[in-house]
């Protein structure tokens, strides 16, 4: 039986970072993994995870954490879900990858095409990055135009287009992005339709696509924003792409399309659709998707979308099993109820500690934003300190992203996370005050 309150040995944290990750000192993450990390961000406390089950994960030292990272979102059923693992085990006994048509991929494609909305046909890839990249390429080929409008602060993966505009600025946020990519990108402000109208007035006739996270980084769209965006795109012949890598099958089974009731031209799925295995999909109306048909390979508008592991049957059966579980009655009501409970509790802790900020998100997503009257550095310092304390409290969550909630999180676990957030706030305030750092209070 899992405990509600995971045991965390606070003393371990005093050990040097590199040694923390493993008991064997010769395995030093910083020596072999760039920044000791698998991605562009690293946890403030080095945690090397060994196993996960349900809502819990354990590190190599046996410490248990309540997991709200959920592998950055795909594990909406929690870790090692029996239905998913049974499907994967059965598939593994038949083969892991073929790079050809296979029944599980075909079934998953049919399932996606049945969802009410714009998806008639799909092409699979392995990551969300690829899905958004392919969607933009399809839009460019379809319209014969180059420019793409994105929103400041959005995230669409690791390619050039995505990085421009990330963290609010209309410039590359990564080295290695060519100037031409920046020149072809127009950046507007999410939830500010006048900024979109102004961009359309200047660039409308050269825009191939608007690429938008319908819920941008956990922030809901205002009721008029997405409908007006769709209208603008329609009248200017611009392809509207919903990046549903995060929202797909999370806000509702039909994702943001269903939840906000707005239909784009193209949708990108990732994370949940692969059930924790590498799979993503780009889908839309035949008219657009058929540009990638291999039978058209000699046409100038042929769109090359390919990947060695794309549509592999292991990921496809994991995705199918996950979607089947999500289609059970009451699932989304339950996920939304847990999300509401967490958001209310986190907001309560902010006010109990007199911290300025807000809790945003909907469905099984909760994100905390600190306001920063003392300047951006104070909010950042507080966020980093809370992130660190949360891990020490036994809760794996990072405020610069969000709390991801799974179907296996219990109300008691949500309450534990709320209490841990309160304790983390208290400890972070104390630590920052001791270091004489200004606070966002
Ligand atoms: N789009 C959105 C909205 C995302 O949240 C992410 C990943 N967090 C991506 C695209 C990129 O997906 P991946 O990391 O699988 O490449």
XYZ file of N, CA and C in Angstrom, residues 2-174:
519
model
N 0.604 2.184 -0.880
C 1.406 3.408 -0.920
C 1.024 4.332 0.225
N 2.016 5.028 0.738
C 1.719 5.999 1.798
C 1.211 7.283 1.165
N 0.416 8.031 1.913
C -0.025 9.333 1.413
C 1.134 10.319 1.452
N 1.883 10.294 2.547
C 3.010 11.221 2.669
C 4.319 10.498 2.393
N 4.936 10.769 1.228
C 6.182 10.076 0.926
C 7.278 10.455 1.927
N 8.087 9.495 2.243
C 9.202 9.746 3.150
C 10.360 10.374 2.381
N 10.878 11.461 2.877
C 12.025 12.087 2.213
C 13.107 12.304 3.244
N 14.286 11.869 2.948
C 15.397 12.081 3.854
C 16.077 13.397 3.507
N 15.779 14.432 4.271
C 16.281 15.775 3.969
C 17.805 15.840 4.030
N 18.425 14.982 4.858
C 19.874 15.064 5.020
C 20.615 14.752 3.728
N 20.035 13.872 2.926
C 20.690 13.469 1.679
C 21.019 14.679 0.815
N 20.169 15.701 0.905
C 20.324 16.850 0.041
C 21.619 17.603 0.285
N 22.174 17.432 1.463
C 23.408 18.142 1.783
C 24.586 17.590 0.994
N 24.401 16.431 0.400
C 25.525 15.842 -0.351
C 25.759 16.618 -1.637
N 26.988 16.577 -2.172
C 27.262 17.322 -3.406
C 26.370 16.836 -4.544
N 26.011 17.787 -5.394
C 25.068 17.518 -6.491
C 25.357 16.240 -7.282
N 26.585 16.154 -7.790
C 26.873 15.059 -8.716
C 26.780 13.709 -8.029
N 27.162 13.694 -6.743
C 27.119 12.427 -6.034
C 25.673 12.065 -5.699
N 24.854 13.116 -5.555
C 23.454 12.880 -5.227
C 22.735 11.998 -6.237
N 23.145 12.084 -7.461
C 22.383 11.385 -8.491
C 22.568 9.873 -8.461
N 23.620 9.416 -7.853
C 23.824 7.975 -7.851
C 24.736 7.611 -6.695
N 24.578 6.385 -6.212
C 25.427 5.987 -5.104
C 26.846 5.741 -5.568
N 27.013 5.452 -6.836
C 28.364 5.187 -7.304
C 28.965 6.485 -7.843
N 29.990 7.026 -7.174
C 30.514 8.349 -7.526
C 31.082 8.409 -8.939
N 31.431 7.246 -9.519
C 32.006 7.334 -10.879
C 30.943 7.668 -11.921
N 29.665 7.489 -11.579
C 28.615 7.887 -12.513
C 28.262 9.338 -12.213
N 28.936 10.262 -12.844
C 28.721 11.675 -12.569
C 27.987 12.276 -13.753
N 26.774 12.708 -13.517
C 25.930 13.188 -14.618
C 26.573 14.350 -15.357
N 27.208 15.260 -14.624
C 27.760 16.454 -15.276
C 28.893 16.127 -16.236
N 29.552 14.990 -16.021
C 30.678 14.634 -16.887
C 30.207 14.106 -18.237
N 29.055 13.492 -18.258
C 28.656 12.785 -19.477
C 27.360 13.277 -20.112
N 26.483 13.860 -19.294
C 25.243 14.419 -19.835
C 25.369 15.941 -19.766
N 25.148 16.619 -20.856
C 25.313 18.074 -20.863
C 24.435 18.692 -19.773
N 25.075 19.433 -18.889
C 24.330 20.062 -17.788
C 23.720 19.037 -16.843
N 24.159 17.787 -16.940
C 23.604 16.741 -16.081
C 22.119 16.540 -16.308
N 21.650 16.838 -17.536
C 20.204 16.850 -17.769
C 19.861 16.187 -19.099
N 18.597 15.778 -19.204
C 18.099 15.255 -20.478
C 17.385 16.321 -21.288
N 17.278 17.530 -20.755
C 16.522 18.543 -21.490
C 17.063 19.940 -21.201
N 16.295 20.953 -21.636
C 16.772 22.330 -21.489
C 16.609 22.849 -20.070
N 15.988 22.070 -19.220
C 15.932 22.493 -17.817
C 16.358 21.335 -16.917
N 16.862 21.688 -15.764
C 17.301 20.665 -14.822
C 16.616 20.920 -13.489
N 16.265 19.858 -12.801
C 15.650 20.017 -11.478
C 16.657 20.681 -10.536
N 16.184 21.500 -9.605
C 17.103 22.191 -8.693
C 17.786 21.245 -7.702
N 17.205 20.063 -7.525
C 17.847 19.038 -6.702
C 18.060 17.851 -7.631
N 19.271 17.338 -7.653
C 19.540 16.243 -8.573
C 18.810 14.986 -8.109
N 17.908 14.527 -8.926
C 17.149 13.320 -8.599
C 17.331 12.349 -9.755
N 17.818 11.166 -9.472
C 17.980 10.165 -10.535
C 16.919 9.083 -10.297
N 15.885 9.112 -11.119
C 14.745 8.231 -10.875
C 15.003 6.815 -11.386
N 14.480 5.882 -10.611
C 14.707 4.478 -10.944
C 13.430 3.766 -11.356
N 12.332 4.111 -10.692
C 11.085 3.424 -11.035
C 9.881 4.301 -10.704
N 8.754 3.958 -11.333
C 7.538 4.706 -11.057
C 6.364 3.754 -11.048
N 5.405 4.016 -10.183
C 4.176 3.221 -10.172
C 3.037 4.126 -9.741
N 1.998 4.160 -10.531
C 0.858 5.011 -10.184
C 1.266 6.474 -10.127
N 0.993 7.103 -8.991
C 1.304 8.526 -8.842
C 2.676 8.740 -8.211
N 3.428 7.646 -8.006
C 4.699 7.746 -7.268
C 5.903 7.395 -8.121
N 7.027 8.010 -7.779
C 8.310 7.605 -8.369
C 9.324 7.447 -7.244
N 10.341 6.650 -7.499
C 11.388 6.405 -6.511
C 12.746 6.672 -7.158
N 13.635 7.307 -6.387
C 14.968 7.540 -6.937
C 15.903 6.399 -6.552
N 17.155 6.542 -6.983
C 18.086 5.430 -6.788
C 18.392 5.156 -5.325
N 18.144 6.162 -4.483
C 18.391 5.934 -3.055
C 17.145 5.403 -2.368
N 16.112 5.143 -3.133
C 14.884 4.594 -2.557
C 13.919 5.657 -2.065
N 14.247 6.959 -2.235
C 13.316 8.003 -1.792
C 12.099 8.037 -2.706
N 10.953 8.264 -2.077
C 9.686 8.221 -2.795
C 9.155 9.645 -2.983
N 8.640 9.920 -4.149
C 8.076 11.246 -4.436
C 6.677 11.087 -5.001
N 5.849 12.025 -4.634
C 4.537 12.134 -5.260
C 4.772 12.897 -6.565
N 4.381 12.305 -7.674
C 4.832 12.823 -8.975
C 3.780 13.695 -9.662
N 4.096 14.962 -9.799
C 3.236 15.870 -10.571
C 3.950 16.358 -11.834
N 5.083 15.719 -12.154
C 5.722 16.006 -13.448
C 5.158 15.057 -14.500
N 4.888 13.831 -14.065
C 4.323 12.806 -14.958
C 5.060 12.755 -16.296
N 6.395 12.779 -16.199
C 7.240 12.688 -17.397
C 6.971 13.840 -18.356
N 6.640 14.991 -17.795
C 6.294 16.177 -18.583
C 4.957 15.993 -19.319
N 4.091 15.207 -18.712
C 2.711 15.217 -19.191
C 2.101 14.002 -19.832
N 2.875 13.079 -20.441
C 2.177 11.991 -21.136
C 1.434 11.026 -20.221
N 1.876 10.883 -18.958
C 1.363 9.797 -18.118
C 0.088 10.186 -17.384
N -0.943 10.495 -18.113
C -2.208 10.902 -17.489
C -2.868 9.736 -16.746
N -2.437 8.517 -17.046
C -2.951 7.361 -16.290
C -2.006 6.988 -15.153
N -0.949 7.762 -14.960
C 0.055 7.418 -13.954
C 1.106 6.485 -14.543
N 2.080 6.161 -13.715
C 3.180 5.297 -14.174
C 2.740 3.839 -14.234
N 3.268 3.142 -15.209
C 3.118 1.672 -15.310
C 1.658 1.221 -15.230
N 0.806 1.884 -15.970
C -0.612 1.503 -15.924
C -0.781 0.093 -16.502
N -1.479 -0.810 -15.769
C -1.546 -2.210 -16.208
C -2.128 -2.382 -17.615
N -3.138 -1.592 -17.954
C -3.765 -1.763 -19.286
C -2.769 -1.392 -20.390
N -1.987 -0.353 -20.132
C -0.992 0.085 -21.124
C 0.134 -0.941 -21.207
N 0.606 -1.365 -20.035
C 1.743 -2.288 -20.039
C 1.364 -3.644 -20.624
N 0.157 -4.109 -20.375
C -0.277 -5.384 -20.971
C -0.280 -5.272 -22.494
N -0.809 -4.146 -22.985
C -0.873 -3.955 -24.445
C 0.540 -3.907 -25.028
N 1.432 -3.217 -24.336
C 2.808 -3.093 -24.820
C 3.503 -4.463 -24.792
N 3.297 -5.196 -23.703
C 3.947 -6.515 -23.595
C 3.470 -7.435 -24.721
N 2.173 -7.402 -24.988
C 1.635 -8.254 -26.068
C 2.254 -7.860 -27.405
N 2.381 -6.535 -27.636
C 2.939 -6.073 -28.901
C 4.428 -6.425 -29.002
N 5.143 -6.285 -27.877
C 6.588 -6.561 -27.907
C 6.878 -8.003 -28.303
N 5.952 -8.900 -27.958
C 6.181 -10.301 -28.323
C 6.035 -10.503 -29.835
N 5.487 -9.466 -30.523
C 5.291 -9.598 -31.982
C 6.268 -8.744 -32.775
N 6.924 -7.813 -32.090
C 7.866 -6.935 -32.800
C 7.699 -5.506 -32.332
N 8.792 -4.731 -32.356
C 8.722 -3.376 -31.784
C 8.571 -2.283 -32.834
N 9.133 -2.509 -34.018
C 9.070 -1.434 -35.015
C 9.193 -2.028 -36.417
N 8.426 -1.490 -37.337
C 8.442 -2.036 -38.703
C 8.710 -0.958 -39.758
N 8.418 0.298 -39.437
C 8.507 1.407 -40.394
C 7.563 1.207 -41.595
N 6.599 0.347 -41.426
C 5.610 0.142 -42.503
C 4.240 0.300 -41.882
N 3.263 0.179 -42.711
C 1.887 0.142 -42.217
C 1.771 -0.993 -41.201
N 1.116 -0.731 -40.097
C 0.860 -1.798 -39.124
C -0.500 -1.558 -38.482
N -1.118 -2.621 -37.985
C -2.506 -2.540 -37.511
C -2.694 -1.549 -36.353
N -1.814 -1.574 -35.308
C -2.033 -0.618 -34.205
C -1.997 0.845 -34.674
N -1.063 1.176 -35.564
C -0.992 2.571 -36.036
C -2.243 2.921 -36.834
N -2.694 1.956 -37.619
C -3.908 2.171 -38.417
C -5.116 2.407 -37.501
N -5.190 1.602 -36.442
C -6.318 1.764 -35.495
C -6.242 3.086 -34.756
N -5.038 3.486 -34.395
C -4.905 4.760 -33.677
C -5.270 5.926 -34.597
N -4.845 5.833 -35.852
C -5.197 6.887 -36.812
C -6.716 6.979 -36.961
N -7.383 5.819 -37.034
C -8.852 5.820 -37.163
C -9.483 6.461 -35.947
N -8.916 6.148 -34.780
C -9.465 6.699 -33.536
C -9.353 8.234 -33.536
N -8.214 8.745 -34.015
C -8.009 10.200 -34.043
C -8.960 10.851 -35.052
N -9.166 10.164 -36.167
C -10.031 10.737 -37.207
C -11.500 10.749 -36.774
N -11.845 9.887 -35.794
C -13.239 9.857 -35.315
C -13.566 11.016 -34.375
N -12.551 11.649 -33.828
C -12.796 12.742 -32.868
C -13.442 13.904 -33.608
N -14.580 14.399 -33.105
C -15.224 15.515 -33.805
C -14.256 16.691 -33.900
N -14.198 17.279 -35.076
C -13.260 18.386 -35.289
C -12.642 18.279 -36.656
N -11.479 18.864 -36.823
C -10.926 19.008 -38.176
C -10.143 17.802 -38.675
N -9.841 16.843 -37.789
C -8.915 15.782 -38.204
C -9.623 14.718 -39.044
N -9.263 14.676 -40.323
C -9.769 13.612 -41.206
C -8.685 12.577 -41.449
N -7.436 13.045 -41.506
C -6.310 12.150 -41.762
C -5.151 12.564 -40.889
N -4.278 11.616 -40.586
C -3.114 11.956 -39.763
C -1.825 11.409 -40.379
N -0.740 11.969 -39.933
C 0.586 11.373 -40.165
C 1.276 11.342 -38.808
N 1.855 10.179 -38.470
C 2.501 10.050 -37.167
C 3.950 10.505 -37.205
N 4.432 10.951 -36.062
C 5.842 11.229 -35.851
C 6.163 10.746 -34.434
N 7.290 11.139 -33.890
C 7.647 10.616 -32.565
C 7.564 11.652 -31.457
N 7.724 12.938 -31.787
C 7.751 13.971 -30.747
C 6.801 15.116 -31.110
N 6.459 15.899 -30.095
C 5.656 17.094 -30.327
C 6.390 18.083 -31.216
N 7.680 18.163 -31.049
C 8.502 19.052 -31.881
C 8.282 18.737 -33.364
N 8.353 17.457 -33.683
C 8.159 17.068 -35.092
C 6.747 17.400 -35.574
N 5.769 17.160 -34.708
C 4.377 17.393 -35.127
C 4.175 18.859 -35.507
N 4.682 19.785 -34.689
C 4.470 21.204 -34.999
C 5.307 21.624 -36.208
N 6.495 21.066 -36.314
C 7.348 21.340 -37.481
C 6.642 20.919 -38.775
N 6.080 19.705 -38.756
C 5.400 19.190 -39.956
C 4.140 20.003 -40.266
N 3.444 20.404 -39.210
C 2.205 21.172 -39.422
C 2.520 22.484 -40.139
N 3.577 23.140 -39.711
C 3.947 24.416 -40.330
C 4.387 24.184 -41.781
N 5.107 23.121 -41.998
C 5.552 22.824 -43.375
C 4.356 22.554 -44.298
N 3.374 21.814 -43.757
C 2.159 21.559 -44.548
C 1.469 22.877 -44.890
N 1.384 23.768 -43.899
C 0.694 25.051 -44.119
C 1.436 25.883 -45.164
N 2.752 25.858 -45.112
C 3.535 26.636 -46.093
C 3.327 26.089 -47.499
N 3.332 24.772 -47.611
C 3.132 24.176 -48.945
C 1.711 24.450 -49.441
N 0.770 24.365 -48.543
C -0.648 24.535 -48.903
C -0.938 25.954 -49.371
N -0.343 26.925 -48.696
C -0.651 28.330 -49.020
C 0.346 28.936 -49.996
N 1.520 28.326 -50.129
C 2.575 28.921 -50.956
C 3.159 30.172 -50.297
N 2.960 30.320 -49.003
C 3.498 31.467 -48.263
C 4.514 30.986 -47.216
N 5.297 31.933 -46.700
C 6.378 31.535 -45.783
C 6.174 31.908 -44.320
N 5.531 33.044 -44.101
C 5.533 33.569 -42.723
C 4.573 32.795 -41.807
N 4.956 32.745 -40.539
C 4.118 32.075 -39.540
C 3.953 33.004 -38.345
N 2.710 33.123 -37.886
C 2.454 33.943 -36.698
C 2.393 33.033 -35.475
N 3.187 33.395 -34.479
C 3.134 32.669 -33.199
C 2.889 33.685 -32.081
N 2.750 33.200 -30.859
C 2.443 34.101 -29.750
C 3.595 34.142 -28.761
N 3.916 35.355 -28.336
C 5.013 35.529 -27.382
C 4.747 34.662 -26.160
N 5.756 33.973 -25.734
C 5.625 33.143 -24.538
C 5.147 31.731 -24.821
N 4.910 31.417 -26.101
C 4.421 30.072 -26.407
C 5.589 29.094 -26.490
N 5.242 27.832 -26.518
C 6.276 26.806 -26.709
C 5.735 25.745 -27.657
N 6.505 25.416 -28.679
C 6.053 24.427 -29.651
C 7.096 23.341 -29.904
N 8.115 23.250 -29.069
C 9.128 22.234 -29.268
C 10.498 22.859 -29.426
N 11.427 22.079 -29.932
C 12.833 22.523 -29.947
C 13.310 23.054 -31.300
N 12.418 23.196 -32.270
C 12.902 23.681 -33.568
C 13.001 25.208 -33.591
N 13.532 25.746 -34.666
C 13.818 27.185 -34.751
C 12.581 28.027 -34.487
N 11.482 27.663 -35.110
C 10.271 28.468 -35.034
C 9.759 28.559 -33.608
N 9.865 27.439 -32.912
C 9.350 27.392 -31.563
C 10.101 28.334 -30.642
N 11.384 28.383 -30.841
C 12.206 29.096 -29.870
C 12.026 30.600 -30.005
N 11.699 31.041 -31.199
C 11.459 32.470 -31.368
C 10.177 32.833 -30.627
N 10.241 33.839 -29.805
C 9.038 34.254 -29.089
C 8.902 33.591 -27.735
N 9.685 32.578 -27.444
C 9.613 31.930 -26.151
C 10.062 32.925 -25.078
N 9.408 32.929 -23.982
C 9.621 33.857 -22.862
C 9.326 35.306 -23.244
N 8.424 35.508 -24.185
C 7.868 36.832 -24.381
C 8.551 37.744 -25.364
N 9.648 37.350 -25.951
C 10.346 38.284 -26.834
C 10.300 37.809 -28.282
N 10.277 38.764 -29.221
C 10.244 38.427 -30.637
C 11.670 38.239 -31.142
N 12.373 37.346 -30.540
C 13.748 37.079 -30.984
C 14.109 35.642 -30.616
N 15.204 35.183 -31.189
C 15.606 33.815 -30.901
C 16.026 33.707 -29.449
N 15.571 32.667 -28.804
C 15.954 32.456 -27.406
C 17.007 31.359 -27.315
N 17.513 30.997 -28.487
C 18.558 29.980 -28.491
C 19.606 30.404 -29.494
